[in-house]
Each structure stands twice: as C-alpha cells, then as structure tokens.
PDB file of C-alpha atoms in Angstrom:
ATOM      1  CA  MET A  10       0.000   0.000   0.000  1.00 50.00           C
ATOM      2  CA  SER A  11       2.804   2.458   0.810  1.00 54.00           C
ATOM      3  CA  SER A  12       4.110   2.390  -2.788  1.00 60.00           C
ATOM      4  CA  LEU A  13       0.608   3.413  -3.812  1.00 57.00           C
ATOM      5  CA  LEU A  14       1.055   6.657  -1.878  1.00 65.00           C
ATOM      6  CA  ASN A  15       3.872   7.724  -4.146  1.00 71.00           C
ATOM      7  CA  ASP A  16       2.278   6.999  -7.509  1.00 87.00           C
ATOM      8  CA  PRO A  17       0.030   9.850  -8.674  1.00 88.00           C
ATOM      9  CA  MET A  18      -1.202   7.783 -11.640  1.00 92.00           C
ATOM     10  CA  ILE A  19      -2.497   5.000  -9.389  1.00 91.00           C
ATOM     11  CA  LEU A  20      -4.141   7.539  -7.075  1.00 92.00           C
ATOM     12  CA  ARG A  21      -5.795   9.231 -10.069  1.00 94.00           C
ATOM     13  CA  GLU A  22      -6.940   5.835 -11.369  1.00 95.00           C
ATOM     14  CA  ILE A  23      -8.586   5.027  -8.021  1.00 95.00           C
ATOM     15  CA  ILE A  24     -10.449   8.345  -8.072  1.00 96.00           C
ATOM     16  CA  MET A  25     -11.561   7.978 -11.700  1.00 97.00           C
ATOM     17  CA  ASP A  26     -12.683   4.385 -11.181  1.00 97.00           C
ATOM     18  CA  HIS A  27     -14.866   5.331  -8.203  1.00 98.00           C
ATOM     19  CA  TYR A  28     -16.226   8.336 -10.121  1.00 98.00           C
ATOM     20  CA  GLN A  29     -17.116   6.364 -13.254  1.00 98.00           C
ATOM     21  CA  TYR A  30     -18.353   3.283 -11.370  1.00 98.00           C
ATOM     22  CA  PRO A  31     -19.391   4.506  -7.916  1.00 98.00           C
ATOM     23  CA  HIS A  32     -20.107   1.813  -5.340  1.00 98.00           C
ATOM     24  CA  ASN A  33     -23.382   1.826  -3.359  1.00 98.00           C
ATOM     25  CA  HIS A  34     -24.694   4.613  -5.577  1.00 97.00           C
ATOM     26  CA  GLN A  35     -28.424   4.130  -5.130  1.00 97.00           C
ATOM     27  CA  LEU A  36     -30.688   5.053  -2.246  1.00 98.00           C
ATOM     28  CA  SER A  37     -32.708   2.412  -0.427  1.00 97.00           C
ATOM     29  CA  GLU A  38     -36.460   2.512   0.068  1.00 96.00           C
ATOM     30  CA  GLN A  39     -36.155   0.113   3.032  1.00 97.00           C
ATOM     31  CA  ASP A  40     -37.173   1.268   6.520  1.00 96.00           C
ATOM     32  CA  GLY A  41     -34.536   1.848   9.158  1.00 96.00           C
ATOM     33  CA  TYR A  42     -32.102   3.926   7.095  1.00 98.00           C
ATOM     34  CA  ARG A  43     -30.907   7.241   8.442  1.00 97.00           C
ATOM     35  CA  GLN A  44     -30.519   9.890   5.793  1.00 97.00           C
ATOM     36  CA  VAL A  45     -28.655  13.196   5.479  1.00 98.00           C
ATOM     37  CA  HIS A  46     -28.844  15.580   2.532  1.00 98.00           C
ATOM     38  CA  MET A  47     -25.760  17.698   1.830  1.00 97.00           C
ATOM     39  CA  ALA A  48     -25.297  20.458  -0.732  1.00 96.00           C
ATOM     40  CA  SER A  49     -22.339  22.677  -1.474  1.00 91.00           C
ATOM     41  CA  GLU A  50     -22.534  26.386  -2.238  1.00 87.00           C
ATOM     42  CA  SER A  51     -19.248  26.284  -4.152  1.00 84.00           C
ATOM     43  CA  CYS A  52     -19.696  23.178  -6.306  1.00 87.00           C
ATOM     44  CA  ILE A  53     -22.405  21.105  -8.016  1.00 94.00           C
ATOM     45  CA  ASP A  54     -22.407  18.698  -5.073  1.00 96.00           C
ATOM     46  CA  ASP A  55     -25.928  17.886  -3.936  1.00 97.00           C
ATOM     47  CA  ILE A  56     -26.050  14.407  -2.433  1.00 98.00           C
ATOM     48  CA  THR A  57     -28.040  12.314  -0.016  1.00 98.00           C
ATOM     49  CA  VAL A  58     -26.230   9.731   2.082  1.00 98.00           C
ATOM     50  CA  GLN A  59     -28.040   6.889   3.843  1.00 98.00           C
ATOM     51  CA  SER A  60     -26.820   4.488   6.478  1.00 98.00           C
ATOM     52  CA  LEU A  61     -28.245   1.472   8.227  1.00 98.00           C
ATOM     53  CA  ILE A  62     -26.737   1.045  11.707  1.00 98.00           C
ATOM     54  CA  ASP A  63     -27.941  -1.865  13.827  1.00 97.00           C
ATOM     55  CA  ASP A  64     -28.598  -1.791  17.583  1.00 95.00           C
ATOM     56  CA  GLN A  65     -25.090  -3.076  18.333  1.00 96.00           C
ATOM     57  CA  GLY A  66     -23.524  -0.214  16.383  1.00 97.00           C
ATOM     58  CA  THR A  67     -22.529  -2.099  13.239  1.00 98.00           C
ATOM     59  CA  ILE A  68     -22.852  -0.171  10.006  1.00 98.00           C
ATOM     60  CA  GLU A  69     -24.754  -2.661   7.891  1.00 98.00           C
ATOM     61  CA  ASP A  70     -25.083  -0.485   4.802  1.00 98.00           C
ATOM     62  CA  ILE A  71     -24.176   2.937   3.405  1.00 98.00           C
ATOM     63  CA  ARG A  72     -25.600   4.318   0.159  1.00 98.00           C
ATOM     64  CA  PHE A  73     -25.640   7.651  -1.613  1.00 98.00           C
ATOM     65  CA  ASP A  74     -27.108   9.375  -4.637  1.00 98.00           C
ATOM     66  CA  GLY A  75     -27.326  12.799  -6.198  1.00 97.00           C
ATOM     67  CA  VAL A  76     -25.282  15.057  -8.415  1.00 96.00           C
ATOM     68  CA  ALA A  77     -21.650  15.490  -7.468  1.00 97.00           C
ATOM     69  CA  CYS A  78     -18.242  16.315  -8.889  1.00 96.00           C
ATOM     70  CA  THR A  79     -15.523  13.723  -9.406  1.00 96.00           C
ATOM     71  CA  ILE A  80     -13.917  14.236  -5.988  1.00 96.00           C
ATOM     72  CA  SER A  81     -17.220  14.065  -4.057  1.00 97.00           C
ATOM     73  CA  THR A  82     -18.496  11.026  -5.904  1.00 98.00           C
ATOM     74  CA  ALA A  83     -15.230   9.113  -5.611  1.00 98.00           C
ATOM     75  CA  SER A  84     -14.577   9.967  -1.961  1.00 98.00           C
ATOM     76  CA  THR A  85     -18.136   9.068  -0.941  1.00 98.00           C
ATOM     77  CA  SER A  86     -17.976   5.826  -2.926  1.00 98.00           C
ATOM     78  CA  ILE A  87     -14.711   4.864  -1.216  1.00 98.00           C
ATOM     79  CA  MET A  88     -16.174   5.818   2.178  1.00 98.00           C
ATOM     80  CA  THR A  89     -19.160   3.493   1.677  1.00 98.00           C
ATOM     81  CA  GLU A  90     -16.831   0.564   1.010  1.00 98.00           C
ATOM     82  CA  LEU A  91     -14.425   1.445   3.810  1.00 98.00           C
ATOM     83  CA  LEU A  92     -17.039   1.844   6.566  1.00 98.00           C
ATOM     84  CA  LYS A  93     -19.597  -0.816   5.665  1.00 98.00           C
ATOM     85  CA  GLY A  94     -19.480  -3.717   8.123  1.00 98.00           C
ATOM     86  CA  ARG A  95     -17.538  -1.740  10.717  1.00 98.00           C
ATOM     87  CA  THR A  96     -18.734  -0.669  14.127  1.00 98.00           C
ATOM     88  CA  VAL A  97     -19.433   3.001  14.762  1.00 98.00           C
ATOM     89  CA  GLU A  98     -16.287   3.067  16.963  1.00 98.00           C
ATOM     90  CA  GLU A  99     -14.114   1.633  14.174  1.00 98.00           C
ATOM     91  CA  ALA A 100     -15.683   3.990  11.644  1.00 98.00           C
ATOM     92  CA  LYS A 101     -14.944   6.989  13.879  1.00 98.00           C
ATOM     93  CA  LYS A 102     -11.243   6.063  13.987  1.00 98.00           C
ATOM     94  CA  ILE A 103     -11.138   5.730  10.197  1.00 98.00           C
ATOM     95  CA  MET A 104     -12.948   9.039   9.783  1.00 98.00           C
ATOM     96  CA  ASP A 105     -10.614  10.800  12.239  1.00 98.00           C
ATOM     97  CA  ASN A 106      -7.676   9.564  10.159  1.00 98.00           C
ATOM     98  CA  TYR A 107      -9.355  10.693   6.937  1.00 98.00           C
ATOM     99  CA  PHE A 108     -10.005  14.218   8.244  1.00 98.00           C
ATOM    100  CA  ALA A 109      -6.449  14.370   9.641  1.00 97.00           C
ATOM    101  CA  MET A 110      -5.120  13.427   6.182  1.00 97.00           C
ATOM    102  CA  ILE A 111      -7.270  16.098   4.501  1.00 97.00           C
ATOM    103  CA  GLU A 112      -5.988  18.653   7.024  1.00 95.00           C
ATOM    104  CA  GLU A 113      -2.432  17.500   6.193  1.00 94.00           C
ATOM    105  CA  GLN A 114      -1.851  16.134   9.692  1.00 96.00           C
ATOM    106  CA  LYS A 115      -0.473  12.784  10.821  1.00 96.00           C
ATOM    107  CA  TYR A 116      -2.660   9.804   9.827  1.00 96.00           C
ATOM    108  CA  ASP A 117      -2.493   6.042   9.316  1.00 96.00           C
ATOM    109  CA  PRO A 118      -2.527   5.335   5.558  1.00 94.00           C
ATOM    110  CA  GLU A 119      -3.112   1.608   6.118  1.00 94.00           C
ATOM    111  CA  MET A 120      -6.384   2.375   7.871  1.00 96.00           C
ATOM    112  CA  LEU A 121      -7.576   4.512   4.952  1.00 96.00           C
ATOM    113  CA  GLN A 122      -6.846   2.044   2.134  1.00 94.00           C
ATOM    114  CA  GLU A 123      -8.063   3.597  -1.164  1.00 95.00           C
ATOM    115  CA  ALA A 124      -9.067   6.830   0.575  1.00 97.00           C
ATOM    116  CA  VAL A 125      -5.349   7.769   0.521  1.00 95.00           C
ATOM    117  CA  ALA A 126      -6.076   8.852  -3.053  1.00 96.00           C
ATOM    118  CA  PHE A 127      -7.286  12.138  -1.513  1.00 96.00           C
ATOM    119  CA  GLN A 128      -4.089  12.808   0.446  1.00 94.00           C
ATOM    120  CA  HIS A 129      -3.261  15.990  -1.510  1.00 92.00           C
ATOM    121  CA  VAL A 130      -6.748  17.501  -1.460  1.00 93.00           C
ATOM    122  CA  GLY A 131      -5.792  19.684   1.510  1.00 89.00           C
ATOM    123  CA  ARG A 132      -3.490  21.614  -0.819  1.00 91.00           C
ATOM    124  CA  GLN A 133      -6.512  22.736  -2.834  1.00 89.00           C
ATOM    125  CA  ALA A 134      -8.772  24.554  -0.390  1.00 88.00           C
ATOM    126  CA  ASN A 135     -11.650  24.626  -2.876  1.00 88.00           C
ATOM    127  CA  ARG A 136     -11.656  20.798  -3.072  1.00 93.00           C
ATOM    128  CA  ILE A 137     -11.734  20.080   0.673  1.00 95.00           C
ATOM    129  CA  LYS A 138     -15.538  20.397   0.824  1.00 94.00           C
ATOM    130  CA  CYS A 139     -15.835  18.052  -2.152  1.00 95.00           C
ATOM    131  CA  ALA A 140     -13.640  15.417  -0.520  1.00 97.00           C
ATOM    132  CA  THR A 141     -15.461  15.594   2.811  1.00 97.00           C
ATOM    133  CA  ILE A 142     -19.146  16.170   1.989  1.00 97.00           C
ATOM    134  CA  GLY A 143     -20.161  12.484   2.094  1.00 98.00           C
ATOM    135  CA  TRP A 144     -17.941  11.824   5.125  1.00 98.00           C
ATOM    136  CA  LYS A 145     -19.553  14.707   7.031  1.00 98.00           C
ATOM    137  CA  ALA A 146     -23.019  13.309   6.259  1.00 98.00           C
ATOM    138  CA  MET A 147     -21.965   9.912   7.621  1.00 98.00           C
ATOM    139  CA  LYS A 148     -20.422  11.515  10.705  1.00 98.00           C
ATOM    140  CA  GLU A 149     -23.733  13.298  11.359  1.00 98.00           C
ATOM    141  CA  MET A 150     -25.661  10.018  11.135  1.00 98.00           C
ATOM    142  CA  MET A 151     -23.257   8.243  13.487  1.00 98.00           C
ATOM    143  CA  GLU A 152     -23.524  11.071  16.030  1.00 97.00           C
ATOM    144  CA  GLU A 153     -27.315  10.880  15.781  1.00 97.00           C
ATOM    145  CA  TRP A 154     -27.155   7.102  16.331  1.00 97.00           C
ATOM    146  CA  GLU A 155     -24.940   7.582  19.421  1.00 97.00           C
ATOM    147  CA  LYS A 156     -27.353  10.132  20.938  1.00 96.00           C
ATOM    148  CA  GLN A 157     -30.176   7.615  20.614  1.00 94.00           C
ATOM    149  CA  GLN A 158     -28.275   4.854  22.433  1.00 92.00           C
TER     150      GLN A 158
END
C-alpha cells in the first residue's frame, strides 16, 4: 500500500474508477435507514447519504445518490466501502484519520486504504468540501445514532 502513496497515476486511477463506477450509488427505500442531505454552495455537489446502523452499532449499509463532482463522488464511494461492516467506533477512527489526512496532519494510511487517493486535497482549499461532503453526512448520522443509544 505504501508504494501506492507515491504513484500519482495509481491515485488518479482510483479516483476515476470510483467516479465512473461509484459503489453503493443508489438510495434504499427500506425502513430503518438514516438519511442526510448535503449540498455545497461552491460546487455542483448535492447528495443524499443513507446508512443502516444496527442496535449493536454495526454499520450494515451505506448508500448515496445525487449530483456530485468527481472528488465528491469518488470519496463518498470509497467511504461506503471502507465503513460498511464496521462498528461506529471503528468507523470513527477511520474518519478521524481521513479528516487528519485532509488537514495534512499525521494519519495512518493503512487504515484509509483507497481513501489515501485524496491525500493531496488539503493543498486545494476549494476541493476540501468536495472530498469531505459524504464523510460529514456519515459523521452526522453516526452522532445521531450515538445520541439515541
């Protein structure tokens, strides 16, 4: 994985693959899903993120849909894959590392897997919102879940 960090072509490929073929890119009609709508003032991003968190705190499913730029679509797609099946506690650690990476602080690249593709987003202030919009929606849903426990 560490060699991946140094190859801009591989990182770009990861982003383009998740943009062209986003994972979990369809909302569910099933009951029990939490849902957060997010829109950006500075970009076309207008997405809804859904999550299904069971009583034990396991994230059973994450889905999203809407109109979004390449960075938003790809980062949200990667997030759905990275957090699905994890507990809320595990997901929080991953998310803390992701936000640390975006803010160009110390983070664990192994924990982030393909999300390391966004490691240089912090250098482009106008792209930070794009790279975090789906993650912020998920964070909101997890906080809501915790309050209800």
